[in-house]
């Protein structure tokens, strides 16, 4: 009889141990998934709040200035954006413009707030990959949000 | 055997409850963040749809460029967030007044914005961009 009780006790402890391991793995997994979801939702909400527009006047001579392409980009979203060369992606005629060929200037001193405008100058002369053609497409991407301007030289 | 099964089930149930307890606040918070952002976006889109500006006159008298712009939309716009481009160049020097009042930032529907800026040369074109991104462009006379 004693051996039956001992074996029952061993089985009981083993079952509790296995159940604890299963529950522990479950809790750890849920914790990981929920923290990833939390980060992802923050990024998604920031991306949804971001909106930009290129407000340059393609009908004027100010867009192509010598060997430079100048775009005025307005923050039409509801969050402050970072106006830095490394936080803005620019494509000229589908070619990526590296940060060293870009100059980003804030036209209002206190950051790139909603409603504010920045000037993005692309030094197309300095990079042989970038060429201003007769018909051009300029794409500016901030936080996954794109704005496109088409202009003639 | 019976006790082992119920003990193990209880432990897993407790684990499940803890898991739900961890996941629920995070999921609810995440959902709220995204829903709030979507609501803001929808409000912005509605504002953009409801905004409309129209350049009535743009005249240069040899020294000063004067532009009159009507708010033809149905929402109040911000004067400070309105941008003026003269010949494609961003203009920061000018003065803006709403129906003769220069101190206000509010540009209500039906009101006229008068923008004046001193320029040395005759400009060809100008563009006004409202805070929502809605714009109008005209040739300067």
PDB file of C-alpha atoms in Angstrom:
ATOM      1  CA  UNK A   1       0.000   0.000   0.000  1.00  0.00           C
ATOM      2  CA  UNK A   2       2.849   2.310   0.944  1.00  0.00           C
ATOM      3  CA  UNK A   3       4.459   1.855  -2.478  1.00  0.00           C
ATOM      4  CA  UNK A   4       1.170   2.860  -4.174  1.00  0.00           C
ATOM      5  CA  UNK A   5       0.984   6.088  -2.082  1.00  0.00           C
ATOM      6  CA  UNK A   6       4.643   6.905  -2.825  1.00  0.00           C
ATOM      7  CA  UNK A   7       4.136   6.367  -6.550  1.00  0.00           C
ATOM      8  CA  UNK A   8       0.977   8.511  -6.421  1.00  0.00           C
ATOM      9  CA  UNK A   9       2.950  11.235  -4.626  1.00  0.00           C
ATOM     10  CA  UNK A  10       5.742  11.088  -7.213  1.00  0.00           C
ATOM     11  CA  UNK A  11       3.192  11.289 -10.048  1.00  0.00           C
ATOM     12  CA  UNK A  12       1.436  14.177  -8.310  1.00  0.00           C
ATOM     13  CA  UNK A  13       4.681  16.140  -7.881  1.00  0.00           C
ATOM     14  CA  UNK A  14       5.728  15.364 -11.462  1.00  0.00           C
ATOM     15  CA  UNK A  15       2.378  16.516 -12.815  1.00  0.00           C
ATOM     16  CA  UNK A  16       2.598  19.738 -10.808  1.00  0.00           C
ATOM     17  CA  UNK A  17       6.144  20.337 -12.052  1.00  0.00           C
ATOM     18  CA  UNK A  18       5.163  19.794 -15.698  1.00  0.00           C
ATOM     19  CA  UNK A  19       2.066  21.955 -15.269  1.00  0.00           C
ATOM     20  CA  UNK A  20       4.184  24.716 -13.701  1.00  0.00           C
ATOM     21  CA  UNK A  21       6.624  24.546 -16.596  1.00  0.00           C
ATOM     22  CA  UNK A  22       3.780  24.740 -19.122  1.00  0.00           C
ATOM     23  CA  UNK A  23       2.192  27.658 -17.230  1.00  0.00           C
ATOM     24  CA  UNK A  24       5.570  29.427 -16.927  1.00  0.00           C
ATOM     25  CA  UNK A  25       6.287  29.070 -20.640  1.00  0.00           C
ATOM     26  CA  UNK A  26       2.768  30.322 -21.392  1.00  0.00           C
ATOM     27  CA  UNK A  27       3.160  33.404 -19.165  1.00  0.00           C
ATOM     28  CA  UNK A  28       6.626  34.200 -20.596  1.00  0.00           C
ATOM     29  CA  UNK A  29       5.320  33.829 -24.158  1.00  0.00           C
ATOM     30  CA  UNK A  30       2.306  36.017 -23.505  1.00  0.00           C
ATOM     31  CA  UNK A  31       4.544  38.626 -21.854  1.00  0.00           C
ATOM     32  CA  UNK A  32       6.872  38.718 -24.884  1.00  0.00           C
ATOM     33  CA  UNK A  33       4.013  38.941 -27.373  1.00  0.00           C
ATOM     34  CA  UNK A  34       2.272  41.697 -25.433  1.00  0.00           C
ATOM     35  CA  UNK A  35       5.417  43.814 -25.098  1.00  0.00           C
ATOM     36  CA  UNK A  36       6.060  43.455 -28.859  1.00  0.00           C
ATOM     37  CA  UNK A  37       2.461  44.437 -29.550  1.00  0.00           C
ATOM     38  CA  UNK A  38       2.837  47.429 -27.273  1.00  0.00           C
ATOM     39  CA  UNK A  39       5.925  48.639 -29.164  1.00  0.00           C
ATOM     40  CA  UNK A  40       4.351  47.908 -32.536  1.00  0.00           C
ATOM     41  CA  UNK A  41       1.154  49.783 -31.674  1.00  0.00           C
ATOM     42  CA  UNK A  42       3.194  52.810 -30.566  1.00  0.00           C
ATOM     43  CA  UNK A  43       5.036  52.785 -33.888  1.00  0.00           C
ATOM     44  CA  UNK A  44       1.784  52.288 -35.824  1.00  0.00           C
ATOM     45  CA  UNK A  45       0.081  55.166 -34.016  1.00  0.00           C
ATOM     46  CA  UNK A  46       3.097  57.452 -34.652  1.00  0.00           C
ATOM     47  CA  UNK A  47       3.049  56.471 -38.299  1.00  0.00           C
ATOM     48  CA  UNK A  48      -0.696  57.156 -38.573  1.00  0.00           C
ATOM     49  CA  UNK A  49      -0.241  60.592 -36.967  1.00  0.00           C
ATOM     50  CA  UNK A  50       2.540  61.488 -39.425  1.00  0.00           C
ATOM     51  CA  UNK A  51       1.591  63.313 -42.594  1.00  0.00           C
ATOM     52  CA  UNK A  52       3.745  65.447 -44.870  1.00  0.00           C
ATOM     53  CA  UNK A  53       3.146  67.436 -48.035  1.00  0.00           C
ATOM     54  CA  UNK A  54       5.594  68.896 -50.517  1.00  0.00           C
ATOM     55  CA  UNK A  55       4.355  72.470 -50.915  1.00  0.00           C
ATOM     56  CA  UNK A  56       6.993  73.685 -53.408  1.00  0.00           C
ATOM     57  CA  UNK A  57       5.687  75.433 -56.492  1.00  0.00           C
ATOM     58  CA  UNK A  58       6.772  73.244 -59.436  1.00  0.00           C
ATOM     59  CA  UNK A  59       5.656  76.031 -61.777  1.00  0.00           C
ATOM     60  CA  UNK A  60       8.386  78.343 -60.475  1.00  0.00           C
ATOM     61  CA  UNK A  61      12.128  78.296 -61.109  1.00  0.00           C
ATOM     62  CA  UNK A  62      12.912  77.707 -57.437  1.00  0.00           C
ATOM     63  CA  UNK A  63      12.687  73.895 -57.495  1.00  0.00           C
ATOM     64  CA  UNK A  64      15.780  73.336 -59.646  1.00  0.00           C
ATOM     65  CA  UNK A  65      18.356  75.832 -58.427  1.00  0.00           C
ATOM     66  CA  UNK A  66      21.576  75.368 -60.400  1.00  0.00           C
ATOM     67  CA  UNK A  67      22.647  71.802 -59.614  1.00  0.00           C
ATOM     68  CA  UNK A  68      20.421  71.621 -56.540  1.00  0.00           C
ATOM     69  CA  UNK A  69      16.856  70.432 -56.174  1.00  0.00           C
ATOM     70  CA  UNK A  70      14.987  72.309 -53.461  1.00  0.00           C
ATOM     71  CA  UNK A  71      11.762  71.041 -51.885  1.00  0.00           C
ATOM     72  CA  UNK A  72       9.676  72.663 -49.177  1.00  0.00           C
ATOM     73  CA  UNK A  73       8.068  70.003 -47.003  1.00  0.00           C
ATOM     74  CA  UNK A  74       5.202  70.842 -44.634  1.00  0.00           C
ATOM     75  CA  UNK A  75       4.258  68.822 -41.581  1.00  0.00           C
ATOM     76  CA  UNK A  76       0.505  68.351 -42.072  1.00  0.00           C
ATOM     77  CA  UNK A  77       0.211  65.612 -39.452  1.00  0.00           C
ATOM     78  CA  UNK A  78      -0.443  65.916 -35.726  1.00  0.00           C
ATOM     79  CA  UNK A  79       2.971  65.115 -34.234  1.00  0.00           C
ATOM     80  CA  UNK A  80       6.374  66.776 -34.110  1.00  0.00           C
ATOM     81  CA  UNK A  81       8.840  65.298 -36.583  1.00  0.00           C
ATOM     82  CA  UNK A  82      12.625  65.146 -36.591  1.00  0.00           C
ATOM     83  CA  UNK A  83      14.084  67.448 -39.236  1.00  0.00           C
ATOM     84  CA  UNK A  84      17.426  65.709 -39.675  1.00  0.00           C
ATOM     85  CA  UNK A  85      19.166  64.394 -42.766  1.00  0.00           C
ATOM     86  CA  UNK A  86      19.241  60.869 -41.306  1.00  0.00           C
ATOM     87  CA  UNK A  87      15.543  60.776 -40.390  1.00  0.00           C
ATOM     88  CA  UNK A  88      14.252  61.757 -43.828  1.00  0.00           C
ATOM     89  CA  UNK A  89      14.489  59.512 -46.889  1.00  0.00           C
ATOM     90  CA  UNK A  90      14.568  61.186 -50.273  1.00  0.00           C
ATOM     91  CA  UNK A  91      14.362  59.571 -53.716  1.00  0.00           C
ATOM     92  CA  UNK A  92      15.119  61.567 -56.856  1.00  0.00           C
ATOM     93  CA  UNK A  93      13.858  59.804 -59.987  1.00  0.00           C
ATOM     94  CA  UNK A  94      13.712  56.586 -57.974  1.00  0.00           C
ATOM     95  CA  UNK A  95      17.318  56.815 -56.785  1.00  0.00           C
ATOM     96  CA  UNK A  96      18.043  57.059 -53.087  1.00  0.00           C
ATOM     97  CA  UNK A  97      19.700  60.305 -52.026  1.00  0.00           C
ATOM     98  CA  UNK A  98      22.305  59.596 -49.336  1.00  0.00           C
ATOM     99  CA  UNK A  99      22.283  61.799 -46.225  1.00  0.00           C
ATOM    100  CA  UNK A 100      25.589  63.444 -47.187  1.00  0.00           C
ATOM    101  CA  UNK A 101      24.002  64.887 -50.358  1.00  0.00           C
ATOM    102  CA  UNK A 102      21.083  66.347 -48.404  1.00  0.00           C
ATOM    103  CA  UNK A 103      20.722  69.557 -46.428  1.00  0.00           C
ATOM    104  CA  UNK A 104      17.675  69.928 -44.200  1.00  0.00           C
ATOM    105  CA  UNK A 105      16.871  73.372 -42.782  1.00  0.00           C
ATOM    106  CA  UNK A 106      14.080  74.259 -40.408  1.00  0.00           C
ATOM    107  CA  UNK A 107      12.347  77.427 -41.569  1.00  0.00           C
ATOM    108  CA  UNK A 108      10.817  77.901 -38.115  1.00  0.00           C
ATOM    109  CA  UNK A 109      13.407  77.774 -35.357  1.00  0.00           C
ATOM    110  CA  UNK A 110      11.661  75.602 -32.810  1.00  0.00           C
ATOM    111  CA  UNK A 111      11.560  72.196 -34.460  1.00  0.00           C
ATOM    112  CA  UNK A 112       9.347  70.692 -37.158  1.00  0.00           C
ATOM    113  CA  UNK A 113       5.965  71.043 -35.490  1.00  0.00           C
ATOM    114  CA  UNK A 114       2.588  70.451 -37.172  1.00  0.00           C
ATOM    115  CA  UNK A 115       2.099  73.274 -39.690  1.00  0.00           C
ATOM    116  CA  UNK A 116       5.851  74.036 -39.937  1.00  0.00           C
ATOM    117  CA  UNK A 117       7.900  73.804 -43.116  1.00  0.00           C
ATOM    118  CA  UNK A 118      11.434  72.552 -43.735  1.00  0.00           C
ATOM    119  CA  UNK A 119      13.619  73.114 -46.770  1.00  0.00           C
ATOM    120  CA  UNK A 120      15.252  69.998 -48.216  1.00  0.00           C
ATOM    121  CA  UNK A 121      18.109  70.718 -50.611  1.00  0.00           C
ATOM    122  CA  UNK A 122      19.521  67.891 -52.713  1.00  0.00           C
ATOM    123  CA  UNK A 123      23.006  68.410 -54.060  1.00  0.00           C
ATOM    124  CA  UNK A 124      22.375  66.525 -57.312  1.00  0.00           C
ATOM    125  CA  UNK A 125      25.629  67.791 -58.843  1.00  0.00           C
ATOM    126  CA  UNK A 126      27.748  66.123 -56.165  1.00  0.00           C
ATOM    127  CA  UNK A 127      26.460  62.617 -56.858  1.00  0.00           C
ATOM    128  CA  UNK A 128      26.817  61.121 -60.327  1.00  0.00           C
ATOM    129  CA  UNK A 129      23.923  58.714 -59.618  1.00  0.00           C
ATOM    130  CA  UNK A 130      21.530  61.624 -59.240  1.00  0.00           C
ATOM    131  CA  UNK A 131      20.607  63.436 -62.405  1.00  0.00           C
ATOM    132  CA  UNK A 132      18.015  66.087 -62.957  1.00  0.00           C
ATOM    133  CA  UNK A 133      16.211  65.156 -66.159  1.00  0.00           C
ATOM    134  CA  UNK A 134      13.506  66.841 -68.216  1.00  0.00           C
ATOM    135  CA  UNK A 135      10.751  65.210 -66.170  1.00  0.00           C
ATOM    136  CA  UNK A 136      11.536  64.402 -62.560  1.00  0.00           C
ATOM    137  CA  UNK A 137       9.957  62.689 -59.593  1.00  0.00           C
ATOM    138  CA  UNK A 138      10.931  63.619 -56.081  1.00  0.00           C
ATOM    139  CA  UNK A 139       9.728  61.426 -53.221  1.00  0.00           C
ATOM    140  CA  UNK A 140      10.182  62.394 -49.576  1.00  0.00           C
ATOM    141  CA  UNK A 141       9.531  59.733 -46.925  1.00  0.00           C
ATOM    142  CA  UNK A 142       9.193  60.473 -43.208  1.00  0.00           C
ATOM    143  CA  UNK A 143       8.129  57.738 -40.748  1.00  0.00           C
ATOM    144  CA  UNK A 144       6.782  55.656 -43.643  1.00  0.00           C
ATOM    145  CA  UNK A 145       4.705  58.551 -44.937  1.00  0.00           C
ATOM    146  CA  UNK A 146       5.371  59.533 -48.554  1.00  0.00           C
ATOM    147  CA  UNK A 147       4.947  62.765 -50.460  1.00  0.00           C
ATOM    148  CA  UNK A 148       5.589  63.002 -54.193  1.00  0.00           C
ATOM    149  CA  UNK A 149       6.307  65.976 -56.429  1.00  0.00           C
ATOM    150  CA  UNK A 150       6.744  65.847 -60.176  1.00  0.00           C
ATOM    151  CA  UNK A 151       8.539  68.709 -61.867  1.00  0.00           C
ATOM    152  CA  UNK A 152      10.204  69.689 -65.113  1.00  0.00           C
ATOM    153  CA  UNK A 153      13.725  71.018 -65.287  1.00  0.00           C
TER     154      UNK A 153
ATOM    155  CA  UNK B   1      -4.302  10.127 -10.412  1.00  0.00           C
ATOM    156  CA  UNK B   2      -7.394  12.266  -9.935  1.00  0.00           C
ATOM    157  CA  UNK B   3      -5.644  14.683  -7.612  1.00  0.00           C
ATOM    158  CA  UNK B   4      -2.643  14.948  -9.975  1.00  0.00           C
ATOM    159  CA  UNK B   5      -4.882  15.826 -12.914  1.00  0.00           C
ATOM    160  CA  UNK B   6      -6.874  18.423 -10.984  1.00  0.00           C
ATOM    161  CA  UNK B   7      -3.688  19.868  -9.432  1.00  0.00           C
ATOM    162  CA  UNK B   8      -2.002  20.196 -12.832  1.00  0.00           C
ATOM    163  CA  UNK B   9      -5.179  21.667 -14.358  1.00  0.00           C
ATOM    164  CA  UNK B  10      -5.366  24.210 -11.548  1.00  0.00           C
ATOM    165  CA  UNK B  11      -1.718  25.242 -12.046  1.00  0.00           C
ATOM    166  CA  UNK B  12      -2.227  25.655 -15.825  1.00  0.00           C
ATOM    167  CA  UNK B  13      -5.461  27.584 -15.196  1.00  0.00           C
ATOM    168  CA  UNK B  14      -3.622  29.940 -12.836  1.00  0.00           C
ATOM    169  CA  UNK B  15      -0.945  30.369 -15.535  1.00  0.00           C
ATOM    170  CA  UNK B  16      -3.651  31.127 -18.099  1.00  0.00           C
ATOM    171  CA  UNK B  17      -5.225  33.692 -15.785  1.00  0.00           C
ATOM    172  CA  UNK B  18      -1.855  35.390 -15.200  1.00  0.00           C
ATOM    173  CA  UNK B  19      -1.263  35.390 -18.977  1.00  0.00           C
ATOM    174  CA  UNK B  20      -4.645  37.001 -19.628  1.00  0.00           C
ATOM    175  CA  UNK B  21      -3.904  39.486 -16.825  1.00  0.00           C
ATOM    176  CA  UNK B  22      -0.641  40.477 -18.536  1.00  0.00           C
ATOM    177  CA  UNK B  23      -2.017  40.516 -22.067  1.00  0.00           C
ATOM    178  CA  UNK B  24      -5.317  42.345 -21.539  1.00  0.00           C
ATOM    179  CA  UNK B  25      -4.036  45.755 -20.328  1.00  0.00           C
ATOM    180  CA  UNK B  26      -1.342  45.782 -23.026  1.00  0.00           C
ATOM    181  CA  UNK B  27      -3.803  44.823 -25.762  1.00  0.00           C
ATOM    182  CA  UNK B  28      -6.372  47.352 -24.575  1.00  0.00           C
ATOM    183  CA  UNK B  29      -3.693  50.090 -24.365  1.00  0.00           C
ATOM    184  CA  UNK B  30      -2.319  49.241 -27.806  1.00  0.00           C
ATOM    185  CA  UNK B  31      -5.758  49.232 -29.343  1.00  0.00           C
ATOM    186  CA  UNK B  32      -6.541  52.583 -27.739  1.00  0.00           C
ATOM    187  CA  UNK B  33      -3.279  54.125 -29.057  1.00  0.00           C
ATOM    188  CA  UNK B  34      -4.016  53.024 -32.614  1.00  0.00           C
ATOM    189  CA  UNK B  35      -7.717  53.964 -32.386  1.00  0.00           C
ATOM    190  CA  UNK B  36      -6.841  57.458 -31.074  1.00  0.00           C
ATOM    191  CA  UNK B  37      -4.328  57.932 -33.884  1.00  0.00           C
ATOM    192  CA  UNK B  38      -6.935  56.794 -36.458  1.00  0.00           C
ATOM    193  CA  UNK B  39      -9.501  59.216 -34.973  1.00  0.00           C
ATOM    194  CA  UNK B  40      -6.988  62.083 -35.177  1.00  0.00           C
ATOM    195  CA  UNK B  41      -6.218  61.144 -38.760  1.00  0.00           C
ATOM    196  CA  UNK B  42      -9.925  61.050 -39.655  1.00  0.00           C
ATOM    197  CA  UNK B  43     -10.379  64.502 -38.050  1.00  0.00           C
ATOM    198  CA  UNK B  44      -7.447  65.824 -40.055  1.00  0.00           C
ATOM    199  CA  UNK B  45      -8.847  64.395 -43.271  1.00  0.00           C
ATOM    200  CA  UNK B  46     -12.222  66.002 -42.498  1.00  0.00           C
ATOM    201  CA  UNK B  47     -10.458  69.344 -41.806  1.00  0.00           C
ATOM    202  CA  UNK B  48      -8.595  69.065 -45.087  1.00  0.00           C
ATOM    203  CA  UNK B  49     -11.800  68.281 -46.982  1.00  0.00           C
ATOM    204  CA  UNK B  50     -13.514  71.237 -45.330  1.00  0.00           C
ATOM    205  CA  UNK B  51     -10.749  73.741 -45.998  1.00  0.00           C
ATOM    206  CA  UNK B  52     -10.521  75.819 -49.131  1.00  0.00           C
ATOM    207  CA  UNK B  53      -8.605  79.013 -49.835  1.00  0.00           C
ATOM    208  CA  UNK B  54      -8.816  81.282 -52.841  1.00  0.00           C
ATOM    209  CA  UNK B  55      -6.353  83.989 -53.854  1.00  0.00           C
ATOM    210  CA  UNK B  56      -8.519  86.951 -54.846  1.00  0.00           C
ATOM    211  CA  UNK B  57      -5.796  89.390 -55.895  1.00  0.00           C
ATOM    212  CA  UNK B  58      -1.998  89.403 -56.019  1.00  0.00           C
ATOM    213  CA  UNK B  59      -0.614  92.765 -57.072  1.00  0.00           C
ATOM    214  CA  UNK B  60       2.849  94.294 -57.065  1.00  0.00           C
ATOM    215  CA  UNK B  61       3.080  98.076 -57.027  1.00  0.00           C
ATOM    216  CA  UNK B  62       6.800  98.344 -57.716  1.00  0.00           C
ATOM    217  CA  UNK B  63       7.734  97.998 -54.060  1.00  0.00           C
ATOM    218  CA  UNK B  64       5.194  95.948 -52.126  1.00  0.00           C
ATOM    219  CA  UNK B  65       3.445  92.715 -53.046  1.00  0.00           C
ATOM    220  CA  UNK B  66      -0.091  92.613 -51.685  1.00  0.00           C
ATOM    221  CA  UNK B  67      -2.057  89.391 -51.675  1.00  0.00           C
ATOM    222  CA  UNK B  68      -5.661  88.929 -50.631  1.00  0.00           C
ATOM    223  CA  UNK B  69      -6.798  85.412 -49.845  1.00  0.00           C
ATOM    224  CA  UNK B  70     -10.302  84.315 -48.848  1.00  0.00           C
ATOM    225  CA  UNK B  71     -11.018  81.431 -46.515  1.00  0.00           C
ATOM    226  CA  UNK B  72     -13.726  79.745 -48.590  1.00  0.00           C
ATOM    227  CA  UNK B  73     -13.826  76.624 -46.467  1.00  0.00           C
ATOM    228  CA  UNK B  74     -15.862  75.856 -43.386  1.00  0.00           C
ATOM    229  CA  UNK B  75     -13.112  75.583 -40.751  1.00  0.00           C
ATOM    230  CA  UNK B  76     -11.010  78.192 -38.980  1.00  0.00           C
ATOM    231  CA  UNK B  77      -7.388  78.191 -40.176  1.00  0.00           C
ATOM    232  CA  UNK B  78      -4.246  79.373 -38.396  1.00  0.00           C
ATOM    233  CA  UNK B  79      -2.491  82.442 -39.805  1.00  0.00           C
ATOM    234  CA  UNK B  80       0.892  81.410 -38.367  1.00  0.00           C
ATOM    235  CA  UNK B  81       0.668  77.981 -39.988  1.00  0.00           C
ATOM    236  CA  UNK B  82      -0.177  79.481 -43.388  1.00  0.00           C
ATOM    237  CA  UNK B  83       2.762  79.610 -45.793  1.00  0.00           C
ATOM    238  CA  UNK B  84       3.442  81.996 -48.640  1.00  0.00           C
ATOM    239  CA  UNK B  85       5.776  81.173 -51.528  1.00  0.00           C
ATOM    240  CA  UNK B  86       6.826  83.957 -53.890  1.00  0.00           C
ATOM    241  CA  UNK B  87       8.353  82.629 -57.117  1.00  0.00           C
ATOM    242  CA  UNK B  88       8.682  79.306 -55.296  1.00  0.00           C
ATOM    243  CA  UNK B  89      10.773  80.789 -52.466  1.00  0.00           C
ATOM    244  CA  UNK B  90       9.484  80.525 -48.917  1.00  0.00           C
ATOM    245  CA  UNK B  91       8.591  83.984 -47.652  1.00  0.00           C
ATOM    246  CA  UNK B  92       9.098  84.832 -43.975  1.00  0.00           C
ATOM    247  CA  UNK B  93       9.369  88.618 -43.961  1.00  0.00           C
ATOM    248  CA  UNK B  94       5.806  89.684 -44.742  1.00  0.00           C
ATOM    249  CA  UNK B  95       2.916  90.820 -42.544  1.00  0.00           C
ATOM    250  CA  UNK B  96      -0.501  89.219 -42.416  1.00  0.00           C
ATOM    251  CA  UNK B  97      -3.779  90.738 -41.285  1.00  0.00           C
ATOM    252  CA  UNK B  98      -7.270  89.280 -41.109  1.00  0.00           C
ATOM    253  CA  UNK B  99      -9.916  91.804 -42.205  1.00  0.00           C
ATOM    254  CA  UNK B 100      -7.493  94.540 -41.092  1.00  0.00           C
ATOM    255  CA  UNK B 101      -6.590  92.937 -37.735  1.00  0.00           C
ATOM    256  CA  UNK B 102      -2.912  91.983 -37.601  1.00  0.00           C
ATOM    257  CA  UNK B 103      -2.794  90.537 -34.100  1.00  0.00           C
ATOM    258  CA  UNK B 104      -5.029  87.511 -34.599  1.00  0.00           C
ATOM    259  CA  UNK B 105      -3.942  83.981 -35.478  1.00  0.00           C
ATOM    260  CA  UNK B 106      -7.469  82.867 -36.349  1.00  0.00           C
ATOM    261  CA  UNK B 107      -8.592  83.011 -39.959  1.00  0.00           C
ATOM    262  CA  UNK B 108     -12.270  82.195 -39.821  1.00  0.00           C
ATOM    263  CA  UNK B 109     -14.465  81.076 -42.732  1.00  0.00           C
ATOM    264  CA  UNK B 110     -15.494  83.999 -44.938  1.00  0.00           C
ATOM    265  CA  UNK B 111     -12.671  86.224 -43.692  1.00  0.00           C
ATOM    266  CA  UNK B 112     -10.003  87.718 -45.933  1.00  0.00           C
ATOM    267  CA  UNK B 113      -6.286  87.465 -45.249  1.00  0.00           C
ATOM    268  CA  UNK B 114      -4.222  90.357 -46.501  1.00  0.00           C
ATOM    269  CA  UNK B 115      -0.532  89.618 -46.818  1.00  0.00           C
ATOM    270  CA  UNK B 116       2.000  92.312 -47.653  1.00  0.00           C
ATOM    271  CA  UNK B 117       5.712  91.942 -48.254  1.00  0.00           C
ATOM    272  CA  UNK B 118       8.346  94.333 -49.587  1.00  0.00           C
ATOM    273  CA  UNK B 119      10.137  93.032 -52.684  1.00  0.00           C
ATOM    274  CA  UNK B 120      12.788  94.583 -54.886  1.00  0.00           C
ATOM    275  CA  UNK B 121      11.801  92.820 -58.107  1.00  0.00           C
ATOM    276  CA  UNK B 122       8.522  92.052 -59.806  1.00  0.00           C
ATOM    277  CA  UNK B 123       7.517  88.491 -58.819  1.00  0.00           C
ATOM    278  CA  UNK B 124       5.985  86.194 -61.429  1.00  0.00           C
ATOM    279  CA  UNK B 125       3.903  83.826 -59.351  1.00  0.00           C
ATOM    280  CA  UNK B 126       2.890  83.134 -55.806  1.00  0.00           C
ATOM    281  CA  UNK B 127       1.376  80.305 -53.844  1.00  0.00           C
ATOM    282  CA  UNK B 128      -0.445  80.247 -50.520  1.00  0.00           C
ATOM    283  CA  UNK B 129      -0.617  77.019 -48.500  1.00  0.00           C
ATOM    284  CA  UNK B 130      -3.070  76.682 -45.616  1.00  0.00           C
ATOM    285  CA  UNK B 131      -2.207  74.705 -42.479  1.00  0.00           C
ATOM    286  CA  UNK B 132      -4.078  71.650 -43.772  1.00  0.00           C
ATOM    287  CA  UNK B 133      -1.933  71.554 -46.926  1.00  0.00           C
ATOM    288  CA  UNK B 134      -4.659  72.979 -49.175  1.00  0.00           C
ATOM    289  CA  UNK B 135      -3.095  75.507 -51.552  1.00  0.00           C
ATOM    290  CA  UNK B 136      -3.863  78.076 -54.223  1.00  0.00           C
ATOM    291  CA  UNK B 137      -1.506  79.599 -56.781  1.00  0.00           C
ATOM    292  CA  UNK B 138      -1.710  82.616 -59.031  1.00  0.00           C
ATOM    293  CA  UNK B 139       0.315  84.803 -61.342  1.00  0.00           C
ATOM    294  CA  UNK B 140       1.227  88.210 -59.876  1.00  0.00           C
ATOM    295  CA  UNK B 141      -0.127  91.219 -61.769  1.00  0.00           C
TER     296      UNK B 141
END
